[in-house]
Amino acid sequence: MSESGFTMLEMLFSFSIFCLMISFLPLLFQIIFYDHAVEARIQKMEWELFISQTKKDIQSSDHVEVVNGELILIKGEESISYQKYQNVLRKQVNRKGHEVVLQNVASVTFSKEENAITIEVKDLFHHFNQATIFSFISSVENGVEEE
């Protein structure tokens, strides 16, 4: 007579497979319900860092101009440029290097008004950021400083 049933060994094996499958559920839920808020917070911190570094560069430069959608800073013998490249904003010194200063950029606009530079960025998450940075460069014409 043959009795079919689970032995203790079969039961432990089945339970271990069940526990293994259940342990992957939180990871699966995390992948399925990925929170884009984390990505947005990182993008916001990156924007704040970018503005802080750019403000430092602009305020320590000798000359600032916007040419063909690029922000160009002249500091002594160096020319520092900020430009959009693919989906990043990069910084180059003397047209060399590739320092990524902002990621996930859909569009960027630089505009110059007297002693201020306005930077407008739309990211790939459709968020719009804008900052105005005032430089310490004074306009000098015919040896007379303008105020």
C-alpha positions as semicolon CSV with decimal commas, in nm:
position;residue;x (nm);y (nm);z (nm)
1;M;0,000;0,000;0,000
2;S;0,140;0,337;-0,105
3;E;0,058;0,644;0,093
4;S;0,111;0,971;-0,091
5;G;0,191;1,265;0,123
6;F;0,454;1,522;0,199
7;T;0,753;1,423;0,398
8;M;0,912;1,669;0,635
9;L;1,202;1,716;0,388
10;E;0,966;1,800;0,103
11;M;0,779;2,042;0,324
12;L;1,102;2,224;0,425
13;F;1,213;2,242;0,062
14;S;0,877;2,388;-0,047
15;F;0,880;2,637;0,239
16;S;1,234;2,755;0,152
17;I;1,131;2,813;-0,213
18;F;0,825;3,005;-0,090
19;C;1,038;3,222;0,142
20;L;1,284;3,293;-0,139
21;M;1,006;3,408;-0,370
22;I;0,847;3,623;-0,098
23;S;1,181;3,791;-0,020
24;F;1,191;3,931;-0,376
25;L;0,846;4,091;-0,350
26;P;0,960;4,421;-0,189
27;L;1,224;4,461;-0,458
28;L;0,967;4,391;-0,726
29;F;0,727;4,646;-0,575
30;Q;1,005;4,904;-0,564
31;I;1,077;4,853;-0,934
32;I;0,709;4,863;-1,031
33;F;0,616;5,165;-0,819
34;Y;0,939;5,364;-0,867
35;D;0,902;5,705;-0,709
36;H;1,008;5,987;-0,941
37;A;1,006;6,224;-0,644
38;V;1,351;6,096;-0,548
39;E;1,480;6,179;-0,896
40;A;1,321;6,526;-0,878
41;R;1,487;6,595;-0,539
42;I;1,825;6,498;-0,679
43;Q;1,765;6,725;-0,980
44;K;1,676;7,014;-0,745
45;M;1,995;6,965;-0,540
46;E;2,197;6,949;-0,862
47;W;2,036;7,277;-0,977
48;E;2,126;7,451;-0,648
49;L;2,486;7,331;-0,672
50;F;2,508;7,442;-1,036
51;I;2,380;7,792;-0,953
52;S;2,621;7,822;-0,660
53;Q;2,924;7,726;-0,872
54;T;2,815;7,939;-1,168
55;K;2,758;8,241;-0,944
56;K;3,111;8,204;-0,812
57;D;3,250;8,186;-1,168
58;I;3,047;8,484;-1,293
59;Q;3,130;8,707;-0,997
60;S;3,502;8,635;-1,024
61;S;3,524;8,684;-1,402
62;D;3,656;8,990;-1,585
63;H;3,404;8,981;-1,871
64;V;3,072;8,804;-1,929
65;E;2,890;8,757;-2,259
66;V;2,624;8,539;-2,419
67;V;2,704;8,421;-2,772
68;N;2,497;8,173;-2,977
69;G;2,322;8,032;-2,671
70;E;2,647;7,990;-2,476
71;L;2,753;8,169;-2,161
72;I;3,115;8,278;-2,198
73;L;3,320;8,408;-1,906
74;I;3,663;8,563;-1,947
75;K;3,881;8,528;-1,639
76;G;4,238;8,646;-1,701
77;E;4,373;8,434;-1,986
78;E;4,101;8,170;-1,947
79;S;3,778;8,146;-2,138
80;I;3,509;7,949;-1,955
81;S;3,202;7,845;-2,151
82;Y;2,874;7,689;-2,044
83;Q;2,679;7,516;-2,320
84;K;2,412;7,253;-2,372
85;Y;2,552;6,928;-2,508
86;Q;2,300;6,650;-2,576
87;N;2,094;6,636;-2,254
88;V;2,355;6,789;-2,021
89;L;2,491;7,135;-1,952
90;R;2,867;7,128;-1,970
91;K;3,149;7,359;-1,873
92;Q;3,466;7,394;-2,079
93;V;3,780;7,590;-2,007
94;N;3,957;7,725;-2,318
95;R;3,729;7,499;-2,529
96;K;3,882;7,191;-2,364
97;G;3,733;6,937;-2,129
98;H;3,382;6,818;-2,062
99;E;3,271;6,894;-1,707
100;V;2,903;6,807;-1,667
101;V;2,747;7,067;-1,438
102;L;2,379;6,979;-1,487
103;Q;2,212;6,661;-1,612
104;N;1,871;6,585;-1,767
105;V;1,849;6,921;-1,945
106;A;1,582;6,962;-2,214
107;S;1,659;7,328;-2,291
108;V;1,868;7,614;-2,156
109;T;1,860;7,989;-2,220
110;F;2,121;8,242;-2,112
111;S;2,043;8,613;-2,128
112;K;2,248;8,916;-2,026
113;E;2,103;9,240;-1,893
114;E;2,347;9,508;-1,775
115;N;2,524;9,348;-1,475
116;A;2,303;9,039;-1,451
117;I;2,289;8,700;-1,619
118;T;1,960;8,511;-1,625
119;I;1,971;8,134;-1,666
120;E;1,653;7,945;-1,756
121;V;1,655;7,565;-1,765
122;K;1,380;7,319;-1,847
123;D;1,466;6,965;-1,744
124;L;1,354;6,631;-1,884
125;F;1,093;6,606;-1,605
126;H;0,926;6,924;-1,743
127;H;1,033;7,134;-1,444
128;F;1,137;7,493;-1,513
129;N;1,417;7,658;-1,315
130;Q;1,533;8,017;-1,340
131;A;1,804;8,215;-1,164
132;T;1,944;8,564;-1,203
133;I;2,306;8,618;-1,106
134;F;2,448;8,965;-1,061
135;S;2,813;9,019;-1,146
136;F;3,055;9,262;-0,985
137;I;3,181;9,380;-1,323
138;S;3,128;9,752;-1,365
139;S;3,093;9,917;-1,704
140;V;3,375;10,155;-1,789
141;E;3,349;10,386;-2,090
142;N;3,601;10,657;-2,176
143;G;3,770;10,614;-1,840
144;V;3,452;10,705;-1,649
145;E;3,282;10,439;-1,440
146;E;2,907;10,415;-1,490
147;E;2,672;10,345;-1,201
